[in-house]
Amino acid sequence: MAFSFITYEVADRIAAITLNRPEKRNALNGAMVAELRNAFRQAGEDEAVKVIVLKGNGEAFCAGADLEYLQQLQQNNYDENLADSQELMQLFLEIYQLDKIVIAQVEGHAIAGGCGIMTVCDLSYAVPEALMGYTEVKIGFVPALVAVFLVRKIGEGRAREMLLTGKLITAQKAMDQGLITEVVPASAIAEHVHKVAVSLCTEAAANSLKVTKHLIGTVLDLPIKDGLGRAAELNAQTRGHEECKRGIAAFLNKEKIKW
């Protein structure tokens, strides 16, 4: 599949999706969102892919919505704006619910919609210089879509502070609040993310990653007894899975298994 605003590569079971509008600070428009949805769908369906790394080309990870795109949206009616918003909604949801692990490699600022994309990734690593936040209220907009995920990720109080003030925070503060996984120096981040991706590919079973990711994403929607009931069902189902049988056999035989 040919892309104009992103690049897509697969090597060693890792799909690299790169936002590729460096002259626009990788700002989002409708075409880029559509390409990202296609790329994640392609990676999700590719049996040769186990982990996905999302990154940006140039100085910024993603600066949010493209200015020309914002101007265009001013001419839309409600139904057109709803359809457009639902495209970004689907991208966020697809990343969040994808069967495969998605890692954000944030080597520059992640702002507004760009921070939203980072937020829905499973793991995220950022350079110390990166600033991130949701600035929508400062231009009369609302961070509506990301709010659904952010409250779940960092809690209501911290989400209120970020979403209502629209302030940018440092990568260190983002890590302290649980928004990102780790801060890594710029000289080491590419290698570090690659090592994490390789470790997931070789040291964790694909079915275990998929089931665990979906459990994390749904457990807050259930009362505790229902959540525990669902967890017990998943335990039982996983015990019968071929990968679990292989893993337990290797453990009992003191053999190192490479997934």
PDB file of C-alpha atoms in Angstrom:
ATOM      1  CA  MET A   1       0.000   0.000   0.000  1.00  0.00           C
ATOM      2  CA  ALA A   2       1.429   3.391  -1.007  1.00  0.00           C
ATOM      3  CA  PHE A   3       1.394   6.233   1.532  1.00  0.00           C
ATOM      4  CA  SER A   4       1.961   9.967   1.069  1.00  0.00           C
ATOM      5  CA  PHE A   5       1.979  11.278   4.648  1.00  0.00           C
ATOM      6  CA  ILE A   6       3.466   8.352   6.559  1.00  0.00           C
ATOM      7  CA  THR A   7       5.970   5.582   5.970  1.00  0.00           C
ATOM      8  CA  TYR A   8       5.454   1.924   6.772  1.00  0.00           C
ATOM      9  CA  GLU A   9       8.178  -0.700   7.156  1.00  0.00           C
ATOM     10  CA  VAL A  10       8.348  -4.194   8.634  1.00  0.00           C
ATOM     11  CA  ALA A  11      11.501  -5.917   9.868  1.00  0.00           C
ATOM     12  CA  ASP A  12      12.036  -8.648  12.454  1.00  0.00           C
ATOM     13  CA  ARG A  13       8.312  -8.797  13.308  1.00  0.00           C
ATOM     14  CA  ILE A  14       8.275  -5.064  14.138  1.00  0.00           C
ATOM     15  CA  ALA A  15       6.198  -2.673  12.040  1.00  0.00           C
ATOM     16  CA  ALA A  16       7.473   0.916  12.055  1.00  0.00           C
ATOM     17  CA  ILE A  17       4.830   3.535  11.262  1.00  0.00           C
ATOM     18  CA  THR A  18       6.367   6.985  10.874  1.00  0.00           C
ATOM     19  CA  LEU A  19       4.508  10.282  10.612  1.00  0.00           C
ATOM     20  CA  ASN A  20       6.232  11.863   7.645  1.00  0.00           C
ATOM     21  CA  ARG A  21       5.319  15.525   7.291  1.00  0.00           C
ATOM     22  CA  PRO A  22       8.386  17.060   8.952  1.00  0.00           C
ATOM     23  CA  GLU A  23       7.860  20.392   7.185  1.00  0.00           C
ATOM     24  CA  LYS A  24       4.452  20.579   8.937  1.00  0.00           C
ATOM     25  CA  ARG A  25       5.741  19.190  12.237  1.00  0.00           C
ATOM     26  CA  ASN A  26       3.813  16.021  11.375  1.00  0.00           C
ATOM     27  CA  ALA A  27       0.516  17.848  11.850  1.00  0.00           C
ATOM     28  CA  LEU A  28      -2.627  15.814  11.295  1.00  0.00           C
ATOM     29  CA  ASN A  29      -5.100  16.232   8.478  1.00  0.00           C
ATOM     30  CA  GLY A  30      -7.856  13.987   7.179  1.00  0.00           C
ATOM     31  CA  ALA A  31      -5.611  12.241   4.674  1.00  0.00           C
ATOM     32  CA  MET A  32      -2.952  11.434   7.286  1.00  0.00           C
ATOM     33  CA  VAL A  33      -5.555  10.056   9.688  1.00  0.00           C
ATOM     34  CA  ALA A  34      -6.896   7.835   6.897  1.00  0.00           C
ATOM     35  CA  GLU A  35      -3.384   6.609   6.096  1.00  0.00           C
ATOM     36  CA  LEU A  36      -2.690   5.868   9.758  1.00  0.00           C
ATOM     37  CA  ARG A  37      -5.884   3.833   9.999  1.00  0.00           C
ATOM     38  CA  ASN A  38      -4.870   1.853   6.923  1.00  0.00           C
ATOM     39  CA  ALA A  39      -1.349   1.282   8.261  1.00  0.00           C
ATOM     40  CA  PHE A  40      -2.523   0.061  11.656  1.00  0.00           C
ATOM     41  CA  ARG A  41      -5.090  -2.157   9.991  1.00  0.00           C
ATOM     42  CA  GLN A  42      -2.391  -3.591   7.726  1.00  0.00           C
ATOM     43  CA  ALA A  43      -0.072  -4.244  10.671  1.00  0.00           C
ATOM     44  CA  GLY A  44      -2.902  -5.775  12.666  1.00  0.00           C
ATOM     45  CA  GLU A  45      -3.722  -8.237   9.897  1.00  0.00           C
ATOM     46  CA  ASP A  46      -0.105  -9.123   9.076  1.00  0.00           C
ATOM     47  CA  GLU A  47       0.901 -12.379  10.779  1.00  0.00           C
ATOM     48  CA  ALA A  48       4.541 -11.367  10.314  1.00  0.00           C
ATOM     49  CA  VAL A  49       4.025  -8.373  12.651  1.00  0.00           C
ATOM     50  CA  LYS A  50       3.964  -8.761  16.429  1.00  0.00           C
ATOM     51  CA  VAL A  51       4.780  -5.244  17.690  1.00  0.00           C
ATOM     52  CA  ILE A  52       4.186  -1.792  16.185  1.00  0.00           C
ATOM     53  CA  VAL A  53       6.358   1.285  16.782  1.00  0.00           C
ATOM     54  CA  LEU A  54       4.857   4.704  16.035  1.00  0.00           C
ATOM     55  CA  LYS A  55       7.236   7.650  15.621  1.00  0.00           C
ATOM     56  CA  GLY A  56       7.618  10.974  13.836  1.00  0.00           C
ATOM     57  CA  ASN A  57      10.098  12.184  11.254  1.00  0.00           C
ATOM     58  CA  GLY A  58      11.782  15.499  12.054  1.00  0.00           C
ATOM     59  CA  GLU A  59      11.772  17.731  15.132  1.00  0.00           C
ATOM     60  CA  ALA A  60       8.220  17.026  16.336  1.00  0.00           C
ATOM     61  CA  PHE A  61       6.396  13.814  17.084  1.00  0.00           C
ATOM     62  CA  CYS A  62       3.102  15.456  16.104  1.00  0.00           C
ATOM     63  CA  ALA A  63       2.004  19.071  16.525  1.00  0.00           C
ATOM     64  CA  GLY A  64      -1.731  18.367  16.421  1.00  0.00           C
ATOM     65  CA  ALA A  65      -4.087  19.472  13.664  1.00  0.00           C
ATOM     66  CA  ASP A  66      -2.735  21.077  10.509  1.00  0.00           C
ATOM     67  CA  LEU A  67      -3.608  24.793  10.212  1.00  0.00           C
ATOM     68  CA  GLU A  68      -4.926  24.446   6.677  1.00  0.00           C
ATOM     69  CA  TYR A  69      -7.007  21.524   7.853  1.00  0.00           C
ATOM     70  CA  LEU A  70      -8.443  23.619  10.695  1.00  0.00           C
ATOM     71  CA  GLN A  71      -9.362  26.357   8.230  1.00  0.00           C
ATOM     72  CA  GLN A  72     -11.093  23.820   6.022  1.00  0.00           C
ATOM     73  CA  LEU A  73     -13.116  22.495   8.960  1.00  0.00           C
ATOM     74  CA  GLN A  74     -14.539  25.985   9.491  1.00  0.00           C
ATOM     75  CA  GLN A  75     -16.537  25.508   6.295  1.00  0.00           C
ATOM     76  CA  ASN A  76     -18.022  22.156   7.332  1.00  0.00           C
ATOM     77  CA  ASN A  77     -21.563  21.674   8.585  1.00  0.00           C
ATOM     78  CA  TYR A  78     -22.347  19.597  11.684  1.00  0.00           C
ATOM     79  CA  ASP A  79     -22.708  16.283   9.827  1.00  0.00           C
ATOM     80  CA  GLU A  80     -19.408  16.797   7.998  1.00  0.00           C
ATOM     81  CA  ASN A  81     -17.631  17.679  11.232  1.00  0.00           C
ATOM     82  CA  LEU A  82     -19.138  14.658  12.967  1.00  0.00           C
ATOM     83  CA  ALA A  83     -17.968  12.322  10.200  1.00  0.00           C
ATOM     84  CA  ASP A  84     -14.491  13.837  10.314  1.00  0.00           C
ATOM     85  CA  SER A  85     -14.313  13.561  14.108  1.00  0.00           C
ATOM     86  CA  GLN A  86     -15.408   9.941  13.928  1.00  0.00           C
ATOM     87  CA  GLU A  87     -12.432   9.153  11.688  1.00  0.00           C
ATOM     88  CA  LEU A  88     -10.010  10.293  14.400  1.00  0.00           C
ATOM     89  CA  MET A  89     -12.153   8.514  16.976  1.00  0.00           C
ATOM     90  CA  GLN A  90     -11.802   5.275  15.037  1.00  0.00           C
ATOM     91  CA  LEU A  91      -8.021   5.711  14.802  1.00  0.00           C
ATOM     92  CA  PHE A  92      -7.744   6.159  18.582  1.00  0.00           C
ATOM     93  CA  LEU A  93     -10.040   3.202  19.232  1.00  0.00           C
ATOM     94  CA  GLU A  94      -8.283   0.935  16.747  1.00  0.00           C
ATOM     95  CA  ILE A  95      -4.881   1.610  18.321  1.00  0.00           C
ATOM     96  CA  TYR A  96      -6.313   1.123  21.817  1.00  0.00           C
ATOM     97  CA  GLN A  97      -8.049  -2.142  20.935  1.00  0.00           C
ATOM     98  CA  LEU A  98      -5.535  -3.555  18.440  1.00  0.00           C
ATOM     99  CA  ASP A  99      -4.496  -7.138  19.141  1.00  0.00           C
ATOM    100  CA  LYS A 100      -0.834  -6.103  18.952  1.00  0.00           C
ATOM    101  CA  ILE A 101       1.269  -3.920  21.218  1.00  0.00           C
ATOM    102  CA  VAL A 102       1.821  -0.339  20.035  1.00  0.00           C
ATOM    103  CA  ILE A 103       4.847   1.635  21.266  1.00  0.00           C
ATOM    104  CA  ALA A 104       5.160   5.399  20.818  1.00  0.00           C
ATOM    105  CA  GLN A 105       8.701   6.660  20.222  1.00  0.00           C
ATOM    106  CA  VAL A 106       8.362  10.369  21.000  1.00  0.00           C
ATOM    107  CA  GLU A 107      11.429  12.319  19.895  1.00  0.00           C
ATOM    108  CA  GLY A 108       9.781  15.730  19.823  1.00  0.00           C
ATOM    109  CA  HIS A 109       6.758  17.645  21.025  1.00  0.00           C
ATOM    110  CA  ALA A 110       3.410  15.806  21.129  1.00  0.00           C
ATOM    111  CA  ILE A 111       0.615  18.361  21.196  1.00  0.00           C
ATOM    112  CA  ALA A 112      -3.205  18.195  21.096  1.00  0.00           C
ATOM    113  CA  GLY A 113      -4.193  15.413  18.662  1.00  0.00           C
ATOM    114  CA  GLY A 114      -0.556  14.312  18.522  1.00  0.00           C
ATOM    115  CA  CYS A 115      -0.549  13.861  22.281  1.00  0.00           C
ATOM    116  CA  GLY A 116      -3.846  12.034  21.899  1.00  0.00           C
ATOM    117  CA  ILE A 117      -2.305   9.463  19.574  1.00  0.00           C
ATOM    118  CA  MET A 118       0.558   8.967  22.022  1.00  0.00           C
ATOM    119  CA  THR A 119      -1.929   8.575  24.883  1.00  0.00           C
ATOM    120  CA  VAL A 120      -3.688   5.571  23.337  1.00  0.00           C
ATOM    121  CA  CYS A 121      -0.463   3.671  22.681  1.00  0.00           C
ATOM    122  CA  ASP A 122       0.345   0.820  25.066  1.00  0.00           C
ATOM    123  CA  LEU A 123       3.858   1.993  25.914  1.00  0.00           C
ATOM    124  CA  SER A 124       5.495   5.334  25.237  1.00  0.00           C
ATOM    125  CA  TYR A 125       9.083   6.530  25.486  1.00  0.00           C
ATOM    126  CA  ALA A 126      10.027  10.186  25.112  1.00  0.00           C
ATOM    127  CA  VAL A 127      13.171  12.290  24.997  1.00  0.00           C
ATOM    128  CA  PRO A 128      13.668  14.760  27.886  1.00  0.00           C
ATOM    129  CA  GLU A 129      13.241  17.736  25.561  1.00  0.00           C
ATOM    130  CA  ALA A 130       9.753  16.709  24.428  1.00  0.00           C
ATOM    131  CA  LEU A 131       6.804  18.753  25.649  1.00  0.00           C
ATOM    132  CA  MET A 132       3.316  17.309  25.605  1.00  0.00           C
ATOM    133  CA  GLY A 133      -0.203  18.354  26.357  1.00  0.00           C
ATOM    134  CA  TYR A 134      -3.696  19.081  25.118  1.00  0.00           C
ATOM    135  CA  THR A 135      -3.959  22.734  24.051  1.00  0.00           C
ATOM    136  CA  GLU A 136      -7.422  22.589  22.495  1.00  0.00           C
ATOM    137  CA  VAL A 137      -9.128  24.935  24.992  1.00  0.00           C
ATOM    138  CA  LYS A 138      -6.682  27.692  24.046  1.00  0.00           C
ATOM    139  CA  ILE A 139      -8.158  27.879  20.534  1.00  0.00           C
ATOM    140  CA  GLY A 140     -11.766  27.454  21.548  1.00  0.00           C
ATOM    141  CA  PHE A 141     -11.857  23.722  20.834  1.00  0.00           C
ATOM    142  CA  VAL A 142     -12.315  20.729  23.170  1.00  0.00           C
ATOM    143  CA  PRO A 143     -10.035  17.721  23.781  1.00  0.00           C
ATOM    144  CA  ALA A 144     -13.109  15.527  23.651  1.00  0.00           C
ATOM    145  CA  LEU A 145     -11.833  12.271  22.179  1.00  0.00           C
ATOM    146  CA  VAL A 146      -8.639  11.997  24.183  1.00  0.00           C
ATOM    147  CA  ALA A 147     -10.467  12.820  27.434  1.00  0.00           C
ATOM    148  CA  VAL A 148     -12.166   9.420  27.287  1.00  0.00           C
ATOM    149  CA  PHE A 149      -8.785   7.683  27.326  1.00  0.00           C
ATOM    150  CA  LEU A 150      -6.832  10.146  29.473  1.00  0.00           C
ATOM    151  CA  VAL A 151      -9.139   9.910  32.489  1.00  0.00           C
ATOM    152  CA  ARG A 152      -8.723   6.143  32.420  1.00  0.00           C
ATOM    153  CA  LYS A 153      -4.950   6.433  32.083  1.00  0.00           C
ATOM    154  CA  ILE A 154      -3.962   9.056  34.668  1.00  0.00           C
ATOM    155  CA  GLY A 155      -7.097   9.646  36.734  1.00  0.00           C
ATOM    156  CA  GLU A 156      -9.685  12.401  36.832  1.00  0.00           C
ATOM    157  CA  GLY A 157      -7.713  14.939  38.870  1.00  0.00           C
ATOM    158  CA  ARG A 158      -4.611  14.955  36.702  1.00  0.00           C
ATOM    159  CA  ALA A 159      -6.691  14.796  33.543  1.00  0.00           C
ATOM    160  CA  ARG A 160      -8.658  17.852  34.681  1.00  0.00           C
ATOM    161  CA  GLU A 161      -5.447  19.803  35.180  1.00  0.00           C
ATOM    162  CA  MET A 162      -4.079  18.941  31.750  1.00  0.00           C
ATOM    163  CA  LEU A 163      -7.281  19.297  29.763  1.00  0.00           C
ATOM    164  CA  LEU A 164      -8.632  22.448  31.423  1.00  0.00           C
ATOM    165  CA  THR A 165      -5.404  24.454  31.573  1.00  0.00           C
ATOM    166  CA  GLY A 166      -4.134  23.402  28.152  1.00  0.00           C
ATOM    167  CA  LYS A 167      -0.595  23.696  29.518  1.00  0.00           C
ATOM    168  CA  LEU A 168       2.303  21.735  28.075  1.00  0.00           C
ATOM    169  CA  ILE A 169       4.272  19.583  30.491  1.00  0.00           C
ATOM    170  CA  THR A 170       7.751  18.110  30.345  1.00  0.00           C
ATOM    171  CA  ALA A 171       8.409  14.489  29.533  1.00  0.00           C
ATOM    172  CA  GLN A 172       9.595  13.971  33.110  1.00  0.00           C
ATOM    173  CA  LYS A 173       6.317  15.266  34.544  1.00  0.00           C
ATOM    174  CA  ALA A 174       4.389  13.179  32.020  1.00  0.00           C
ATOM    175  CA  MET A 175       6.221  10.095  33.265  1.00  0.00           C
ATOM    176  CA  ASP A 176       5.632  11.043  36.904  1.00  0.00           C
ATOM    177  CA  GLN A 177       1.890  11.310  36.176  1.00  0.00           C
ATOM    178  CA  GLY A 178       1.747   7.998  34.344  1.00  0.00           C
ATOM    179  CA  LEU A 179       1.111   9.516  30.920  1.00  0.00           C
ATOM    180  CA  ILE A 180       4.261   8.003  29.406  1.00  0.00           C
ATOM    181  CA  THR A 181       6.317   4.964  30.294  1.00  0.00           C
ATOM    182  CA  GLU A 182       9.854   6.324  30.467  1.00  0.00           C
ATOM    183  CA  VAL A 183      12.104   9.251  29.577  1.00  0.00           C
ATOM    184  CA  VAL A 184      15.107   8.229  27.478  1.00  0.00           C
ATOM    185  CA  PRO A 185      17.966  10.413  26.187  1.00  0.00           C
ATOM    186  CA  ALA A 186      17.758  11.317  22.511  1.00  0.00           C
ATOM    187  CA  SER A 187      21.016   9.500  21.799  1.00  0.00           C
ATOM    188  CA  ALA A 188      19.596   6.241  23.139  1.00  0.00           C
ATOM    189  CA  ILE A 189      15.847   6.291  22.483  1.00  0.00           C
ATOM    190  CA  ALA A 190      15.837   4.520  19.103  1.00  0.00           C
ATOM    191  CA  GLU A 191      17.948   1.653  20.421  1.00  0.00           C
ATOM    192  CA  HIS A 192      15.958   1.489  23.662  1.00  0.00           C
ATOM    193  CA  VAL A 193      12.590   1.286  21.905  1.00  0.00           C
ATOM    194  CA  HIS A 194      13.963  -1.337  19.523  1.00  0.00           C
ATOM    195  CA  LYS A 195      15.163  -3.440  22.474  1.00  0.00           C
ATOM    196  CA  VAL A 196      11.741  -3.194  24.126  1.00  0.00           C
ATOM    197  CA  ALA A 197      10.042  -4.226  20.886  1.00  0.00           C
ATOM    198  CA  VAL A 198      12.430  -7.130  20.348  1.00  0.00           C
ATOM    199  CA  SER A 199      11.922  -8.249  23.948  1.00  0.00           C
ATOM    200  CA  LEU A 200       8.143  -8.299  23.453  1.00  0.00           C
ATOM    201  CA  CYS A 201       8.590 -10.259  20.242  1.00  0.00           C
ATOM    202  CA  THR A 202      10.906 -12.894  21.694  1.00  0.00           C
ATOM    203  CA  GLU A 203      10.022 -13.114  25.389  1.00  0.00           C
ATOM    204  CA  ALA A 204       6.224 -12.848  25.461  1.00  0.00           C
ATOM    205  CA  ALA A 205       3.571 -14.996  23.819  1.00  0.00           C
ATOM    206  CA  ALA A 206       1.426 -13.198  21.243  1.00  0.00           C
ATOM    207  CA  ASN A 207      -1.841 -14.535  22.643  1.00  0.00           C
ATOM    208  CA  SER A 208      -0.855 -13.548  26.175  1.00  0.00           C
ATOM    209  CA  LEU A 209      -0.076 -10.001  25.037  1.00  0.00           C
ATOM    210  CA  LYS A 210      -3.375  -9.745  23.165  1.00  0.00           C
ATOM    211  CA  VAL A 211      -5.520 -11.073  26.015  1.00  0.00           C
ATOM    212  CA  THR A 212      -3.742  -8.988  28.658  1.00  0.00           C
ATOM    213  CA  LYS A 213      -4.069  -5.809  26.578  1.00  0.00           C
ATOM    214  CA  HIS A 214      -7.791  -6.340  26.066  1.00  0.00           C
ATOM    215  CA  LEU A 215      -8.311  -7.142  29.750  1.00  0.00           C
ATOM    216  CA  ILE A 216      -6.593  -3.903  30.789  1.00  0.00           C
ATOM    217  CA  GLY A 217      -8.713  -1.967  28.308  1.00  0.00           C
ATOM    218  CA  THR A 218     -12.032  -3.352  29.505  1.00  0.00           C
ATOM    219  CA  VAL A 219     -11.683  -4.118  33.211  1.00  0.00           C
ATOM    220  CA  LEU A 220     -12.633  -0.571  34.318  1.00  0.00           C
ATOM    221  CA  ASP A 221     -15.961  -0.892  32.526  1.00  0.00           C
ATOM    222  CA  LEU A 222     -17.043  -3.790  34.735  1.00  0.00           C
ATOM    223  CA  PRO A 223     -18.132  -4.052  38.367  1.00  0.00           C
ATOM    224  CA  ILE A 224     -15.412  -5.803  40.367  1.00  0.00           C
ATOM    225  CA  LYS A 225     -17.254  -9.142  40.566  1.00  0.00           C
ATOM    226  CA  ASP A 226     -17.946  -9.116  36.832  1.00  0.00           C
ATOM    227  CA  GLY A 227     -14.338  -8.139  36.161  1.00  0.00           C
ATOM    228  CA  LEU A 228     -13.051 -11.001  38.273  1.00  0.00           C
ATOM    229  CA  GLY A 229     -15.477 -13.373  36.591  1.00  0.00           C
ATOM    230  CA  ARG A 230     -14.208 -12.298  33.198  1.00  0.00           C
ATOM    231  CA  ALA A 231     -10.618 -12.684  34.413  1.00  0.00           C
ATOM    232  CA  ALA A 232     -11.328 -16.237  35.592  1.00  0.00           C
ATOM    233  CA  GLU A 233     -12.802 -17.080  32.181  1.00  0.00           C
ATOM    234  CA  LEU A 234      -9.718 -15.685  30.439  1.00  0.00           C
ATOM    235  CA  ASN A 235      -7.470 -17.718  32.731  1.00  0.00           C
ATOM    236  CA  ALA A 236      -9.346 -20.884  31.819  1.00  0.00           C
ATOM    237  CA  GLN A 237      -9.357 -20.101  28.097  1.00  0.00           C
ATOM    238  CA  THR A 238      -5.649 -19.269  28.063  1.00  0.00           C
ATOM    239  CA  ARG A 239      -4.680 -22.478  29.848  1.00  0.00           C
ATOM    240  CA  GLY A 240      -6.057 -24.387  26.876  1.00  0.00           C
ATOM    241  CA  HIS A 241      -4.206 -22.274  24.308  1.00  0.00           C
ATOM    242  CA  GLU A 242      -1.319 -23.897  22.451  1.00  0.00           C
ATOM    243  CA  GLU A 243       1.103 -21.125  23.396  1.00  0.00           C
ATOM    244  CA  CYS A 244       0.367 -21.600  27.089  1.00  0.00           C
ATOM    245  CA  LYS A 245       0.987 -25.334  26.814  1.00  0.00           C
ATOM    246  CA  ARG A 246       4.311 -24.666  25.091  1.00  0.00           C
ATOM    247  CA  GLY A 247       5.322 -22.066  27.644  1.00  0.00           C
ATOM    248  CA  ILE A 248       4.507 -24.182  30.685  1.00  0.00           C
ATOM    249  CA  ALA A 249       6.253 -27.205  29.189  1.00  0.00           C
ATOM    250  CA  ALA A 250       9.387 -25.142  28.572  1.00  0.00           C
ATOM    251  CA  PHE A 251       9.252 -23.734  32.121  1.00  0.00           C
ATOM    252  CA  LEU A 252       8.865 -27.181  33.700  1.00  0.00           C
ATOM    253  CA  ASN A 253      11.696 -28.553  31.562  1.00  0.00           C
ATOM    254  CA  LYS A 254      13.868 -25.513  32.397  1.00  0.00           C
ATOM    255  CA  GLU A 255      14.135 -24.670  28.716  1.00  0.00           C
ATOM    256  CA  LYS A 256      14.304 -21.115  27.401  1.00  0.00           C
ATOM    257  CA  ILE A 257      11.526 -20.499  24.915  1.00  0.00           C
ATOM    258  CA  LYS A 258      11.777 -17.950  22.135  1.00  0.00           C
ATOM    259  CA  TRP A 259       8.398 -16.654  21.061  1.00  0.00           C
TER     260      TRP A 259
END
